[in-house]
């Protein structure tokens, strides 16, 4: 297994904050960094996913031909897709079971799930097609689309590197200018995370992870960028603490360029995420020296991000139901957070134990 490192650490940090933020009203929600920033862990998680893709393309997949590179990346997309199907169905079962156990049929309407029970044929088909998404279970569909597109990103990086960022920026600007998004079905609407907009933060993570291009440029001017990013982070703190959110009525067209919109990853959210990354990049080493156990624990979560994310999503839903059943207070909220983080740690440990067992079996003589 990899030693604790900065990327796994921040990915683990994002996973924990996503778990907490997906339990609305929980006491500890106020301590997550979205309360002091315009962006939140979703941007960080997708940015780091792009970063991890670059490490793969420059590392183990460096010598792969285009055909095998496509197969490897599409295989990962299929794995994420299957994970989404499993946790969505488990979430439906969890809500159904809770509604029976607690005699609370309105739980079936939570998190956009009502169509599953009122229109099961079309809604289940929509779950499979990813056109029907439960609330708080809508990040992995975005990740599936990004991984499906990852061969295009990787091959563009190999053969037309100069076009990658302009193309990504153009798609993002087009989505914002015209409000273009993927539709949902059978419930009419649009994806909570617009893949056309969010691909930009994924591509930026991919490009900044490299030692060349804009990644190399950023490394050469790291200190001036830190000072340039700090006021942006502080403005984000002020905006979040004062709950400042521009009114669309007073803004010029196209409004998505000026509002703090999450679905379309508006410029303010994107800039906030990049500034946070610039300010806190490198902080891992200080944290690891002073808080080695926390650094090691979060890195373990980050190394097993897909399994931990799936477990965290279901634990968040279980936490929602627990708060409903036992009227959440500080004590029960503390229990939910401690149990949830411990369960996420157990998931990471079990994932690595299985890998070690597999490696040991492979080395054993036949």
mmCIF file of C-alpha atoms in Angstrom:
data_model
loop_
_atom_site.group_PDB
_atom_site.id
_atom_site.type_symbol
_atom_site.label_atom_id
_atom_site.label_comp_id
_atom_site.label_asym_id
_atom_site.label_seq_id
_atom_site.Cartn_x
_atom_site.Cartn_y
_atom_site.Cartn_z
ATOM 1 C CA UNK A 1 0.000 0.000 0.000
ATOM 2 C CA UNK A 2 1.079 3.556 -0.624
ATOM 3 C CA UNK A 3 2.621 5.521 2.199
ATOM 4 C CA UNK A 4 0.519 8.454 3.479
ATOM 5 C CA UNK A 5 0.744 11.314 1.004
ATOM 6 C CA UNK A 6 -0.787 14.699 0.399
ATOM 7 C CA UNK A 7 -3.331 13.664 -2.243
ATOM 8 C CA UNK A 8 -4.684 10.703 -0.281
ATOM 9 C CA UNK A 9 -4.790 12.861 2.867
ATOM 10 C CA UNK A 10 -6.891 15.613 1.281
ATOM 11 C CA UNK A 11 -9.067 13.052 -0.453
ATOM 12 C CA UNK A 12 -9.722 11.444 2.927
ATOM 13 C CA UNK A 13 -10.447 14.890 4.366
ATOM 14 C CA UNK A 14 -12.972 15.520 1.570
ATOM 15 C CA UNK A 15 -14.630 12.145 2.187
ATOM 16 C CA UNK A 16 -15.148 12.878 5.879
ATOM 17 C CA UNK A 17 -16.572 16.340 5.236
ATOM 18 C CA UNK A 18 -18.892 15.006 2.502
ATOM 19 C CA UNK A 19 -20.155 12.410 4.993
ATOM 20 C CA UNK A 20 -20.914 15.093 7.591
ATOM 21 C CA UNK A 21 -22.389 17.575 5.090
ATOM 22 C CA UNK A 22 -24.779 14.923 3.781
ATOM 23 C CA UNK A 23 -26.567 14.804 7.138
ATOM 24 C CA UNK A 24 -28.559 18.060 7.060
ATOM 25 C CA UNK A 25 -28.880 19.816 10.394
ATOM 26 C CA UNK A 26 -26.241 17.802 12.202
ATOM 27 C CA UNK A 27 -24.403 19.861 14.812
ATOM 28 C CA UNK A 28 -20.945 19.193 13.388
ATOM 29 C CA UNK A 29 -21.961 20.398 9.917
ATOM 30 C CA UNK A 30 -21.106 23.934 11.060
ATOM 31 C CA UNK A 31 -17.438 22.977 11.454
ATOM 32 C CA UNK A 32 -16.919 21.826 7.867
ATOM 33 C CA UNK A 33 -15.074 24.187 5.584
ATOM 34 C CA UNK A 34 -18.061 25.042 3.399
ATOM 35 C CA UNK A 35 -19.046 27.413 6.240
ATOM 36 C CA UNK A 36 -15.908 29.433 5.606
ATOM 37 C CA UNK A 37 -15.687 29.183 1.814
ATOM 38 C CA UNK A 38 -17.770 29.626 -1.325
ATOM 39 C CA UNK A 39 -16.858 26.125 -2.534
ATOM 40 C CA UNK A 40 -16.980 22.853 -0.595
ATOM 41 C CA UNK A 41 -15.617 19.312 -0.587
ATOM 42 C CA UNK A 42 -17.342 18.357 -3.852
ATOM 43 C CA UNK A 43 -15.022 20.640 -5.848
ATOM 44 C CA UNK A 44 -12.009 19.366 -3.918
ATOM 45 C CA UNK A 45 -13.011 15.720 -4.468
ATOM 46 C CA UNK A 46 -13.444 16.144 -8.246
ATOM 47 C CA UNK A 47 -10.222 18.201 -8.507
ATOM 48 C CA UNK A 48 -8.301 15.410 -6.757
ATOM 49 C CA UNK A 49 -9.933 12.811 -9.019
ATOM 50 C CA UNK A 50 -8.443 14.632 -11.998
ATOM 51 C CA UNK A 51 -5.120 14.806 -10.180
ATOM 52 C CA UNK A 52 -5.198 11.034 -9.575
ATOM 53 C CA UNK A 53 -5.950 10.434 -13.263
ATOM 54 C CA UNK A 54 -2.802 12.350 -14.234
ATOM 55 C CA UNK A 55 -0.696 10.307 -11.801
ATOM 56 C CA UNK A 56 -2.084 7.156 -13.391
ATOM 57 C CA UNK A 57 -1.507 8.355 -16.955
ATOM 58 C CA UNK A 58 2.045 9.494 -16.155
ATOM 59 C CA UNK A 59 2.738 6.437 -13.995
ATOM 60 C CA UNK A 60 1.456 2.876 -14.353
ATOM 61 C CA UNK A 61 -0.404 3.616 -17.603
ATOM 62 C CA UNK A 62 2.436 5.580 -19.211
ATOM 63 C CA UNK A 63 3.526 2.766 -21.524
ATOM 64 C CA UNK A 64 0.047 1.533 -22.403
ATOM 65 C CA UNK A 65 -1.072 1.803 -26.004
ATOM 66 C CA UNK A 66 -4.148 3.920 -26.709
ATOM 67 C CA UNK A 67 -6.297 0.780 -26.922
ATOM 68 C CA UNK A 68 -5.265 -0.566 -23.525
ATOM 69 C CA UNK A 69 -5.384 2.875 -21.959
ATOM 70 C CA UNK A 70 -8.992 3.226 -23.101
ATOM 71 C CA UNK A 71 -9.836 -0.248 -21.787
ATOM 72 C CA UNK A 72 -8.272 0.497 -18.410
ATOM 73 C CA UNK A 73 -10.028 3.823 -17.955
ATOM 74 C CA UNK A 74 -13.388 2.591 -19.228
ATOM 75 C CA UNK A 75 -13.060 -0.379 -16.881
ATOM 76 C CA UNK A 76 -12.711 2.061 -14.009
ATOM 77 C CA UNK A 77 -15.781 3.937 -15.250
ATOM 78 C CA UNK A 78 -17.735 0.673 -15.261
ATOM 79 C CA UNK A 79 -16.607 -0.079 -11.697
ATOM 80 C CA UNK A 80 -17.806 3.337 -10.529
ATOM 81 C CA UNK A 81 -21.088 2.829 -12.417
ATOM 82 C CA UNK A 82 -21.700 -0.498 -10.656
ATOM 83 C CA UNK A 83 -20.880 1.116 -7.306
ATOM 84 C CA UNK A 84 -23.467 3.821 -8.005
ATOM 85 C CA UNK A 85 -26.149 1.230 -8.825
ATOM 86 C CA UNK A 86 -25.431 -0.744 -5.664
ATOM 87 C CA UNK A 87 -25.488 2.193 -3.250
ATOM 88 C CA UNK A 88 -28.577 3.721 -4.904
ATOM 89 C CA UNK A 89 -30.514 0.474 -4.494
ATOM 90 C CA UNK A 90 -29.261 0.050 -0.917
ATOM 91 C CA UNK A 91 -30.337 3.628 -0.175
ATOM 92 C CA UNK A 92 -33.822 2.892 -1.503
ATOM 93 C CA UNK A 93 -33.999 -0.249 0.650
ATOM 94 C CA UNK A 94 -32.764 1.698 3.673
ATOM 95 C CA UNK A 95 -35.469 4.337 3.287
ATOM 96 C CA UNK A 96 -38.142 1.679 2.671
ATOM 97 C CA UNK A 97 -37.071 -0.321 5.715
ATOM 98 C CA UNK A 98 -36.990 2.781 7.899
ATOM 99 C CA UNK A 99 -40.456 3.830 6.755
ATOM 100 C CA UNK A 100 -41.841 0.415 7.775
ATOM 101 C CA UNK A 101 -39.928 0.177 11.053
ATOM 102 C CA UNK A 102 -40.764 3.710 12.140
ATOM 103 C CA UNK A 103 -44.259 3.710 10.620
ATOM 104 C CA UNK A 104 -43.325 6.863 8.718
ATOM 105 C CA UNK A 105 -44.401 6.532 5.058
ATOM 106 C CA UNK A 106 -43.229 10.068 4.283
ATOM 107 C CA UNK A 107 -39.641 8.784 4.537
ATOM 108 C CA UNK A 108 -40.256 7.333 1.065
ATOM 109 C CA UNK A 109 -40.324 10.905 -0.252
ATOM 110 C CA UNK A 110 -36.955 11.845 1.202
ATOM 111 C CA UNK A 111 -34.033 12.647 -1.070
ATOM 112 C CA UNK A 112 -36.046 12.638 -4.297
ATOM 113 C CA UNK A 113 -36.890 8.938 -3.846
ATOM 114 C CA UNK A 114 -40.684 9.128 -4.196
ATOM 115 C CA UNK A 115 -40.710 8.160 -7.902
ATOM 116 C CA UNK A 116 -39.134 4.803 -6.996
ATOM 117 C CA UNK A 117 -42.300 3.897 -5.096
ATOM 118 C CA UNK A 118 -44.922 5.773 -7.122
ATOM 119 C CA UNK A 119 -43.512 5.035 -10.595
ATOM 120 C CA UNK A 120 -41.178 2.050 -10.033
ATOM 121 C CA UNK A 121 -40.888 0.829 -13.632
ATOM 122 C CA UNK A 122 -39.623 4.066 -15.100
ATOM 123 C CA UNK A 123 -37.742 5.188 -11.978
ATOM 124 C CA UNK A 124 -35.733 1.966 -11.720
ATOM 125 C CA UNK A 125 -34.913 2.247 -15.406
ATOM 126 C CA UNK A 126 -33.826 5.820 -14.737
ATOM 127 C CA UNK A 127 -31.556 4.635 -11.899
ATOM 128 C CA UNK A 128 -29.815 2.252 -14.288
ATOM 129 C CA UNK A 129 -29.508 4.964 -16.958
ATOM 130 C CA UNK A 130 -28.317 7.480 -14.319
ATOM 131 C CA UNK A 131 -31.097 9.835 -15.410
ATOM 132 C CA UNK A 132 -32.794 9.397 -12.038
ATOM 133 C CA UNK A 133 -30.648 10.287 -9.044
ATOM 134 C CA UNK A 134 -31.384 10.315 -5.349
ATOM 135 C CA UNK A 135 -30.478 13.400 -3.365
ATOM 136 C CA UNK A 136 -26.962 13.092 -1.859
ATOM 137 C CA UNK A 137 -26.280 10.174 -4.227
ATOM 138 C CA UNK A 138 -25.547 12.354 -7.243
ATOM 139 C CA UNK A 139 -21.751 12.750 -7.180
ATOM 140 C CA UNK A 140 -20.898 9.284 -8.526
ATOM 141 C CA UNK A 141 -23.028 9.763 -11.691
ATOM 142 C CA UNK A 142 -20.857 12.812 -12.413
ATOM 143 C CA UNK A 143 -17.750 10.721 -11.719
ATOM 144 C CA UNK A 144 -19.006 8.010 -14.099
ATOM 145 C CA UNK A 145 -19.333 10.558 -16.909
ATOM 146 C CA UNK A 146 -15.907 12.026 -16.156
ATOM 147 C CA UNK A 147 -14.297 8.576 -16.180
ATOM 148 C CA UNK A 148 -16.092 7.710 -19.413
ATOM 149 C CA UNK A 149 -14.549 10.873 -20.882
ATOM 150 C CA UNK A 150 -11.137 10.277 -19.270
ATOM 151 C CA UNK A 151 -9.674 8.450 -22.322
ATOM 152 C CA UNK A 152 -10.386 11.580 -24.381
ATOM 153 C CA UNK A 153 -8.569 13.679 -21.768
ATOM 154 C CA UNK A 154 -5.633 11.269 -21.564
ATOM 155 C CA UNK A 155 -5.279 10.956 -25.349
ATOM 156 C CA UNK A 156 -5.639 14.705 -25.841
ATOM 157 C CA UNK A 157 -2.841 15.113 -23.276
ATOM 158 C CA UNK A 158 -0.667 12.704 -25.264
ATOM 159 C CA UNK A 159 -1.339 14.007 -28.760
ATOM 160 C CA UNK A 160 -2.817 17.518 -28.574
ATOM 161 C CA UNK A 161 -1.750 18.841 -25.183
ATOM 162 C CA UNK A 162 -2.152 22.513 -26.080
ATOM 163 C CA UNK A 163 -5.835 22.027 -26.908
ATOM 164 C CA UNK A 164 -6.895 20.315 -23.690
ATOM 165 C CA UNK A 165 -7.399 23.355 -21.452
ATOM 166 C CA UNK A 166 -8.924 25.633 -24.145
ATOM 167 C CA UNK A 167 -11.389 22.880 -25.115
ATOM 168 C CA UNK A 168 -12.336 22.293 -21.481
ATOM 169 C CA UNK A 169 -12.788 26.018 -20.843
ATOM 170 C CA UNK A 170 -14.917 26.369 -23.988
ATOM 171 C CA UNK A 171 -17.266 23.527 -22.934
ATOM 172 C CA UNK A 172 -17.582 25.007 -19.421
ATOM 173 C CA UNK A 173 -18.263 28.519 -20.775
ATOM 174 C CA UNK A 174 -20.840 27.135 -23.221
ATOM 175 C CA UNK A 175 -22.655 25.312 -20.404
ATOM 176 C CA UNK A 176 -22.746 28.478 -18.290
ATOM 177 C CA UNK A 177 -23.670 30.838 -21.118
ATOM 178 C CA UNK A 178 -26.653 28.761 -22.276
ATOM 179 C CA UNK A 179 -27.479 26.794 -19.119
ATOM 180 C CA UNK A 180 -26.868 23.465 -20.852
ATOM 181 C CA UNK A 181 -27.111 20.421 -18.599
ATOM 182 C CA UNK A 182 -27.941 16.717 -18.743
ATOM 183 C CA UNK A 183 -31.710 16.098 -18.344
ATOM 184 C CA UNK A 184 -33.203 13.798 -15.721
ATOM 185 C CA UNK A 185 -35.951 11.228 -16.308
ATOM 186 C CA UNK A 186 -38.645 10.203 -15.359
ATOM 187 C CA UNK A 187 -38.667 13.171 -12.975
ATOM 188 C CA UNK A 188 -38.187 16.179 -15.228
ATOM 189 C CA UNK A 189 -35.230 18.323 -14.319
ATOM 190 C CA UNK A 190 -31.459 18.398 -14.701
ATOM 191 C CA UNK A 191 -28.423 16.813 -13.050
ATOM 192 C CA UNK A 192 -27.394 18.366 -9.755
ATOM 193 C CA UNK A 193 -23.763 18.293 -10.944
ATOM 194 C CA UNK A 194 -23.644 19.357 -14.594
ATOM 195 C CA UNK A 195 -20.888 17.215 -16.191
ATOM 196 C CA UNK A 196 -20.337 19.813 -18.920
ATOM 197 C CA UNK A 197 -19.387 22.375 -16.280
ATOM 198 C CA UNK A 198 -17.691 20.139 -13.716
ATOM 199 C CA UNK A 199 -15.341 18.585 -16.262
ATOM 200 C CA UNK A 200 -13.304 21.796 -15.982
ATOM 201 C CA UNK A 201 -12.261 21.274 -12.361
ATOM 202 C CA UNK A 202 -11.443 17.639 -13.229
ATOM 203 C CA UNK A 203 -9.256 18.751 -16.155
ATOM 204 C CA UNK A 204 -7.590 21.436 -14.031
ATOM 205 C CA UNK A 205 -6.727 18.796 -11.440
ATOM 206 C CA UNK A 206 -5.297 16.664 -14.257
ATOM 207 C CA UNK A 207 -3.180 19.497 -15.677
ATOM 208 C CA UNK A 208 -1.955 20.904 -12.366
ATOM 209 C CA UNK A 209 -0.798 17.462 -11.223
ATOM 210 C CA UNK A 210 1.892 17.438 -13.910
ATOM 211 C CA UNK A 211 5.401 18.765 -13.568
ATOM 212 C CA UNK A 212 5.159 20.422 -16.990
ATOM 213 C CA UNK A 213 2.736 22.914 -18.587
ATOM 214 C CA UNK A 214 0.599 24.904 -16.168
ATOM 215 C CA UNK A 215 1.493 22.433 -13.420
ATOM 216 C CA UNK A 216 5.159 23.335 -13.806
ATOM 217 C CA UNK A 217 4.319 27.032 -14.095
ATOM 218 C CA UNK A 218 2.365 26.953 -10.841
ATOM 219 C CA UNK A 219 5.242 25.193 -9.070
ATOM 220 C CA UNK A 220 7.742 27.809 -10.250
ATOM 221 C CA UNK A 221 5.590 30.673 -8.956
ATOM 222 C CA UNK A 222 4.161 28.924 -5.941
ATOM 223 C CA UNK A 223 4.938 31.652 -3.403
ATOM 224 C CA UNK A 224 3.483 34.590 -5.404
ATOM 225 C CA UNK A 225 0.426 32.461 -6.145
ATOM 226 C CA UNK A 226 0.023 31.730 -2.432
ATOM 227 C CA UNK A 227 -0.085 35.469 -1.717
ATOM 228 C CA UNK A 228 -2.475 36.041 -4.631
ATOM 229 C CA UNK A 229 -4.773 33.236 -3.461
ATOM 230 C CA UNK A 230 -4.888 34.274 0.208
ATOM 231 C CA UNK A 231 -7.171 37.344 -0.315
ATOM 232 C CA UNK A 232 -9.532 35.180 -2.406
ATOM 233 C CA UNK A 233 -9.751 32.653 0.415
ATOM 234 C CA UNK A 234 -10.375 35.458 2.926
ATOM 235 C CA UNK A 235 -13.093 36.969 0.715
ATOM 236 C CA UNK A 236 -14.684 33.507 0.598
ATOM 237 C CA UNK A 237 -14.607 33.384 4.394
ATOM 238 C CA UNK A 238 -16.300 36.791 4.573
ATOM 239 C CA UNK A 239 -18.929 35.797 1.979
ATOM 240 C CA UNK A 240 -19.702 32.528 3.746
ATOM 241 C CA UNK A 241 -19.842 34.024 7.239
ATOM 242 C CA UNK A 242 -22.108 36.880 6.121
ATOM 243 C CA UNK A 243 -24.151 34.495 3.915
ATOM 244 C CA UNK A 244 -23.551 36.798 0.961
ATOM 245 C CA UNK A 245 -25.049 35.401 -2.237
ATOM 246 C CA UNK A 246 -25.551 37.678 -5.274
ATOM 247 C CA UNK A 247 -29.178 38.121 -6.257
ATOM 248 C CA UNK A 248 -29.727 36.891 -9.841
ATOM 249 C CA UNK A 249 -32.224 39.723 -10.412
ATOM 250 C CA UNK A 250 -29.504 42.375 -10.114
ATOM 251 C CA UNK A 251 -26.970 40.550 -12.282
ATOM 252 C CA UNK A 252 -26.326 40.901 -16.028
ATOM 253 C CA UNK A 253 -26.672 38.034 -18.493
ATOM 254 C CA UNK A 254 -25.474 35.317 -18.555
ATOM 255 C CA UNK A 255 -26.205 35.178 -14.838
ATOM 256 C CA UNK A 256 -24.495 31.818 -14.233
ATOM 257 C CA UNK A 257 -21.155 33.568 -14.612
ATOM 258 C CA UNK A 258 -21.893 35.764 -11.590
ATOM 259 C CA UNK A 259 -23.971 33.735 -9.135
ATOM 260 C CA UNK A 260 -22.498 31.184 -6.678
ATOM 261 C CA UNK A 261 -24.118 28.267 -8.464
ATOM 262 C CA UNK A 262 -22.998 24.755 -7.578
ATOM 263 C CA UNK A 263 -24.726 22.854 -10.391
ATOM 264 C CA UNK A 264 -22.894 24.820 -13.087
ATOM 265 C CA UNK A 265 -19.681 25.366 -11.124
ATOM 266 C CA UNK A 266 -19.838 29.145 -11.423
ATOM 267 C CA UNK A 267 -16.518 31.062 -11.631
ATOM 268 C CA UNK A 268 -16.710 32.146 -7.983
ATOM 269 C CA UNK A 269 -16.876 28.534 -6.783
ATOM 270 C CA UNK A 270 -14.134 27.434 -9.154
ATOM 271 C CA UNK A 271 -11.875 30.308 -8.112
ATOM 272 C CA UNK A 272 -12.578 29.589 -4.444
ATOM 273 C CA UNK A 273 -11.562 25.949 -4.890
ATOM 274 C CA UNK A 274 -8.347 26.820 -6.737
ATOM 275 C CA UNK A 275 -7.416 29.451 -4.144
ATOM 276 C CA UNK A 276 -7.956 26.984 -1.287
ATOM 277 C CA UNK A 277 -5.771 24.453 -3.081
ATOM 278 C CA UNK A 278 -3.064 27.095 -3.611
ATOM 279 C CA UNK A 279 -3.075 28.184 0.038
ATOM 280 C CA UNK A 280 -3.142 24.727 1.618
ATOM 281 C CA UNK A 281 -0.934 22.844 -0.846
ATOM 282 C CA UNK A 282 2.047 21.521 1.057
ATOM 283 C CA UNK A 283 0.331 21.806 4.450
ATOM 284 C CA UNK A 284 0.149 18.002 4.622
ATOM 285 C CA UNK A 285 3.784 17.686 5.693
ATOM 286 C CA UNK A 286 3.276 19.994 8.679
ATOM 287 C CA UNK A 287 0.065 18.189 9.618
ATOM 288 C CA UNK A 288 1.731 14.783 9.263
ATOM 289 C CA UNK A 289 4.559 15.843 11.601
ATOM 290 C CA UNK A 290 2.257 17.231 14.277
ATOM 291 C CA UNK A 291 -0.727 14.900 13.908
ATOM 292 C CA UNK A 292 0.698 11.707 12.415
ATOM 293 C CA UNK A 293 -2.214 9.453 13.381
ATOM 294 C CA UNK A 294 -4.806 11.753 11.822
ATOM 295 C CA UNK A 295 -2.669 12.133 8.699
ATOM 296 C CA UNK A 296 -2.295 8.367 8.446
ATOM 297 C CA UNK A 297 -6.002 7.737 9.040
ATOM 298 C CA UNK A 298 -7.205 10.254 6.429
ATOM 299 C CA UNK A 299 -4.623 8.985 3.942
ATOM 300 C CA UNK A 300 -5.952 5.459 4.436
ATOM 301 C CA UNK A 301 -9.455 6.702 3.650
ATOM 302 C CA UNK A 302 -8.154 8.498 0.557
ATOM 303 C CA UNK A 303 -6.286 5.425 -0.717
ATOM 304 C CA UNK A 304 -9.602 3.560 -0.785
ATOM 305 C CA UNK A 305 -11.743 6.463 -1.874
ATOM 306 C CA UNK A 306 -14.415 4.657 -3.897
ATOM 307 C CA UNK A 307 -15.209 2.056 -1.228
ATOM 308 C CA UNK A 308 -15.092 4.676 1.521
ATOM 309 C CA UNK A 309 -17.249 7.093 -0.463
ATOM 310 C CA UNK A 310 -19.902 4.392 -0.977
ATOM 311 C CA UNK A 311 -19.868 3.481 2.706
ATOM 312 C CA UNK A 312 -19.962 7.152 3.709
ATOM 313 C CA UNK A 313 -22.962 7.844 1.466
ATOM 314 C CA UNK A 314 -24.988 5.051 3.057
ATOM 315 C CA UNK A 315 -23.819 6.042 6.545
ATOM 316 C CA UNK A 316 -24.972 9.610 5.876
ATOM 317 C CA UNK A 317 -28.433 8.352 4.973
ATOM 318 C CA UNK A 318 -28.465 6.128 8.058
ATOM 319 C CA UNK A 319 -27.457 9.209 10.059
ATOM 320 C CA UNK A 320 -30.388 11.165 8.610
ATOM 321 C CA UNK A 321 -32.782 8.413 9.650
ATOM 322 C CA UNK A 322 -31.172 8.081 13.092
ATOM 323 C CA UNK A 323 -31.590 11.823 13.708
ATOM 324 C CA UNK A 324 -35.241 11.594 12.661
ATOM 325 C CA UNK A 325 -35.889 8.631 14.955
ATOM 326 C CA UNK A 326 -34.035 9.979 17.995
ATOM 327 C CA UNK A 327 -34.465 13.758 17.542
ATOM 328 C CA UNK A 328 -30.885 14.767 16.955
ATOM 329 C CA UNK A 329 -29.000 16.618 19.656
ATOM 330 C CA UNK A 330 -25.309 17.214 20.255
ATOM 331 C CA UNK A 331 -24.807 13.852 21.965
ATOM 332 C CA UNK A 332 -26.568 11.763 19.301
ATOM 333 C CA UNK A 333 -24.881 13.824 16.572
ATOM 334 C CA UNK A 334 -21.494 13.093 18.149
ATOM 335 C CA UNK A 335 -22.366 9.392 18.177
ATOM 336 C CA UNK A 336 -23.360 9.523 14.486
ATOM 337 C CA UNK A 337 -20.123 11.257 13.467
ATOM 338 C CA UNK A 338 -17.863 9.016 15.561
ATOM 339 C CA UNK A 339 -19.606 5.835 14.423
ATOM 340 C CA UNK A 340 -19.660 6.970 10.783
ATOM 341 C CA UNK A 341 -15.973 7.916 10.662
ATOM 342 C CA UNK A 342 -15.032 4.683 12.457
ATOM 343 C CA UNK A 343 -17.104 2.678 9.943
ATOM 344 C CA UNK A 344 -15.414 4.504 7.055
ATOM 345 C CA UNK A 345 -12.060 3.622 8.603
ATOM 346 C CA UNK A 346 -13.135 -0.014 8.929
ATOM 347 C CA UNK A 347 -14.146 0.005 5.266
ATOM 348 C CA UNK A 348 -10.694 1.291 4.269
ATOM 349 C CA UNK A 349 -8.969 -1.250 6.519
ATOM 350 C CA UNK A 350 -11.044 -4.123 5.089
ATOM 351 C CA UNK A 351 -10.260 -2.978 1.536
ATOM 352 C CA UNK A 352 -6.529 -2.980 2.217
ATOM 353 C CA UNK A 353 -6.667 -6.266 4.152
ATOM 354 C CA UNK A 354 -8.312 -7.875 1.126
ATOM 355 C CA UNK A 355 -5.580 -6.490 -1.152
ATOM 356 C CA UNK A 356 -2.836 -7.778 1.156
ATOM 357 C CA UNK A 357 -4.490 -11.192 1.296
ATOM 358 C CA UNK A 358 -4.729 -11.274 -2.491
ATOM 359 C CA UNK A 359 -1.071 -10.310 -2.877
ATOM 360 C CA UNK A 360 -0.037 -12.928 -0.304
ATOM 361 C CA UNK A 361 -2.034 -15.611 -2.130
ATOM 362 C CA UNK A 362 -0.422 -14.629 -5.442
ATOM 363 C CA UNK A 363 3.075 -15.031 -3.932
ATOM 364 C CA UNK A 364 2.309 -18.388 -2.323
ATOM 365 C CA UNK A 365 3.708 -21.443 -4.193
ATOM 366 C CA UNK A 366 1.122 -23.419 -6.173
#
